[in-house]
Amino acid sequence: MSTKQSVQCFGKKKTATAVAHCKAGKGLVKVNGMPLRLVQPELLRYKVYEPLLIVGVDKFAEVDIRVRVTGGGHVSQVYAVRQAIAKSIVAYYQKYVDEHTKNALKQAFASYDRTLLVADNRRSEPKKFGGPGARARYQKSYR
């Protein structure tokens, strides 16, 4: 087994899954091999930066985070990535730094947005017969 300090965490949103590998390093954060500043779509780039901005970039200075994300659409992937980053930094601080700092990080994330730590369990409802969607029915006609 390797002696390098590392933790692995995942974030999920709908069908998108992001796996974050957090290890001791020099402050790199990459998503699918690209730096955060190149995350697409551009409008949602700030959402990926949120975990870093909430607790401060200094907390990320001594760790490298590499995220792999698959499935889902653009928005779901962005939300899965931000959750994976937040969960991995909390797990890293719990395992290798100290409990007090971990609790402070967790409190900061939870007070800003609970979905940074807890997955959103809503799913798309399956379509049924007799209508175009899950709940909508075809229009009734008597003639």
CSV table of C-alpha atoms in Angstrom, one decimal:
chain,number,residue,atom,x,y,z
A,1,MET,CA,0.0,0.0,0.0
A,2,SER,CA,1.2,3.5,-0.8
A,3,THR,CA,2.3,5.8,2.1
A,4,LYS,CA,1.0,8.9,0.3
A,5,GLN,CA,-1.8,10.6,2.1
A,6,SER,CA,-5.0,10.4,0.0
A,7,VAL,CA,-8.7,10.1,0.1
A,8,GLN,CA,-11.3,9.4,-2.5
A,9,CYS,CA,-14.8,10.8,-2.5
A,10,PHE,CA,-17.7,11.0,-4.9
A,11,GLY,CA,-20.4,13.5,-5.7
A,12,LYS,CA,-23.7,12.7,-7.5
A,13,LYS,CA,-26.5,14.7,-9.2
A,14,LYS,CA,-29.1,12.9,-11.2
A,15,THR,CA,-27.1,10.4,-13.3
A,16,ALA,CA,-23.8,12.3,-13.2
A,17,THR,CA,-21.1,10.9,-10.9
A,18,ALA,CA,-17.9,12.7,-10.0
A,19,VAL,CA,-15.0,10.9,-8.2
A,20,ALA,CA,-12.5,13.2,-6.5
A,21,HIS,CA,-9.1,11.9,-5.5
A,22,CYS,CA,-7.6,14.3,-2.9
A,23,LYS,CA,-3.9,13.9,-1.9
A,24,ALA,CA,-1.1,15.9,-0.4
A,25,GLY,CA,0.3,18.3,-3.0
A,26,LYS,CA,0.7,21.9,-4.0
A,27,GLY,CA,-2.9,23.2,-4.7
A,28,LEU,CA,-3.8,21.7,-8.0
A,29,VAL,CA,-7.5,21.2,-8.7
A,30,LYS,CA,-8.3,19.5,-12.0
A,31,VAL,CA,-11.5,18.1,-13.6
A,32,ASN,CA,-11.0,15.4,-16.2
A,33,GLY,CA,-7.4,16.5,-16.6
A,34,MET,CA,-8.3,20.2,-17.1
A,35,PRO,CA,-7.8,23.1,-14.7
A,36,LEU,CA,-10.9,24.6,-13.1
A,37,ARG,CA,-10.6,27.8,-15.2
A,38,LEU,CA,-11.4,25.8,-18.3
A,39,VAL,CA,-14.6,24.1,-17.0
A,40,GLN,CA,-17.5,24.3,-19.5
A,41,PRO,CA,-20.2,25.7,-19.6
A,42,GLU,CA,-18.7,29.1,-18.7
A,43,LEU,CA,-21.8,30.3,-16.9
A,44,LEU,CA,-21.5,27.4,-14.4
A,45,ARG,CA,-17.8,27.8,-13.8
A,46,TYR,CA,-18.4,29.8,-10.7
A,47,LYS,CA,-20.4,26.9,-9.2
A,48,VAL,CA,-17.3,24.7,-9.4
A,49,TYR,CA,-15.2,27.5,-7.7
A,50,GLU,CA,-17.7,27.7,-4.8
A,51,PRO,CA,-16.1,25.1,-2.5
A,52,LEU,CA,-12.7,26.9,-2.8
A,53,LEU,CA,-14.2,30.4,-2.3
A,54,ILE,CA,-16.3,29.4,0.7
A,55,VAL,CA,-13.5,28.0,2.9
A,56,GLY,CA,-10.7,30.0,1.3
A,57,VAL,CA,-8.0,29.0,-1.2
A,58,ASP,CA,-5.5,28.6,1.7
A,59,LYS,CA,-7.2,25.3,2.8
A,60,PHE,CA,-6.6,23.9,-0.7
A,61,ALA,CA,-2.9,25.1,-0.9
A,62,GLU,CA,-1.4,21.8,0.5
A,63,VAL,CA,-3.7,19.3,-1.4
A,64,ASP,CA,-4.1,18.2,-5.0
A,65,ILE,CA,-7.6,17.3,-6.1
A,66,ARG,CA,-8.2,15.4,-9.4
A,67,VAL,CA,-11.8,14.8,-10.4
A,68,ARG,CA,-13.2,12.3,-12.9
A,69,VAL,CA,-16.8,13.0,-14.0
A,70,THR,CA,-19.1,10.8,-16.1
A,71,GLY,CA,-22.8,10.6,-17.0
A,72,GLY,CA,-25.5,13.2,-16.9
A,73,GLY,CA,-25.6,16.6,-18.7
A,74,HIS,CA,-23.5,19.7,-18.3
A,75,VAL,CA,-25.3,21.1,-15.3
A,76,SER,CA,-25.5,17.8,-13.4
A,77,GLN,CA,-21.8,17.2,-14.0
A,78,VAL,CA,-21.0,20.7,-12.6
A,79,TYR,CA,-23.0,20.0,-9.4
A,80,ALA,CA,-21.5,16.5,-9.0
A,81,VAL,CA,-18.0,18.0,-9.3
A,82,ARG,CA,-18.6,20.7,-6.7
A,83,GLN,CA,-20.0,18.2,-4.3
A,84,ALA,CA,-17.1,15.8,-4.8
A,85,ILE,CA,-14.5,18.6,-4.2
A,86,ALA,CA,-16.3,19.7,-1.0
A,87,LYS,CA,-16.6,16.1,0.3
A,88,SER,CA,-13.0,15.2,-0.5
A,89,ILE,CA,-11.5,18.2,1.3
A,90,VAL,CA,-13.7,17.5,4.4
A,91,ALA,CA,-12.6,13.8,4.3
A,92,TYR,CA,-8.9,14.8,3.9
A,93,TYR,CA,-9.0,17.2,6.8
A,94,GLN,CA,-10.8,14.6,9.0
A,95,LYS,CA,-8.3,11.8,8.2
A,96,TYR,CA,-5.0,13.7,8.1
A,97,VAL,CA,-5.3,17.1,9.7
A,98,ASP,CA,-7.7,17.5,12.8
A,99,GLU,CA,-11.3,17.2,13.8
A,100,HIS,CA,-11.8,20.8,14.7
A,101,THR,CA,-10.7,22.1,11.3
A,102,LYS,CA,-12.9,19.5,9.6
A,103,ASN,CA,-15.9,20.6,11.6
A,104,ALA,CA,-15.3,24.2,10.7
A,105,LEU,CA,-15.1,23.3,7.0
A,106,LYS,CA,-18.3,21.2,7.3
A,107,GLN,CA,-20.1,24.0,9.0
A,108,ALA,CA,-19.1,26.5,6.4
A,109,PHE,CA,-20.2,24.3,3.5
A,110,ALA,CA,-23.5,23.3,5.2
A,111,SER,CA,-24.4,26.9,6.0
A,112,TYR,CA,-23.8,28.0,2.4
A,113,ASP,CA,-25.5,25.1,0.6
A,114,ARG,CA,-26.3,21.7,2.0
A,115,THR,CA,-26.0,20.0,-1.4
A,116,LEU,CA,-22.2,20.6,-1.2
A,117,LEU,CA,-22.1,17.7,1.3
A,118,VAL,CA,-25.4,15.8,0.9
A,119,ALA,CA,-26.6,14.4,-2.4
A,120,ASP,CA,-29.9,15.5,-3.9
A,121,ASN,CA,-31.9,12.3,-4.1
A,122,ARG,CA,-34.5,13.5,-6.6
A,123,ARG,CA,-34.7,11.5,-9.8
A,124,SER,CA,-36.6,11.7,-13.0
A,125,GLU,CA,-40.0,9.9,-12.8
A,126,PRO,CA,-40.5,7.2,-15.4
A,127,LYS,CA,-43.0,7.8,-18.2
A,128,LYS,CA,-46.2,5.8,-18.1
A,129,PHE,CA,-48.6,4.8,-20.9
A,130,GLY,CA,-51.6,6.9,-21.8
A,131,GLY,CA,-49.8,10.2,-21.9
A,132,PRO,CA,-46.7,12.0,-23.2
A,133,GLY,CA,-44.9,12.0,-19.8
A,134,ALA,CA,-44.9,10.8,-16.3
A,135,ARG,CA,-48.0,12.6,-15.1
A,136,ALA,CA,-49.5,14.4,-18.1
A,137,ARG,CA,-52.3,12.5,-20.0
A,138,TYR,CA,-53.3,12.7,-23.6
A,139,GLN,CA,-56.3,15.1,-24.2
A,140,LYS,CA,-59.7,13.4,-24.0
A,141,SER,CA,-62.0,13.7,-27.0
A,142,TYR,CA,-65.7,12.6,-27.2
A,143,ARG,CA,-66.0,12.9,-31.0
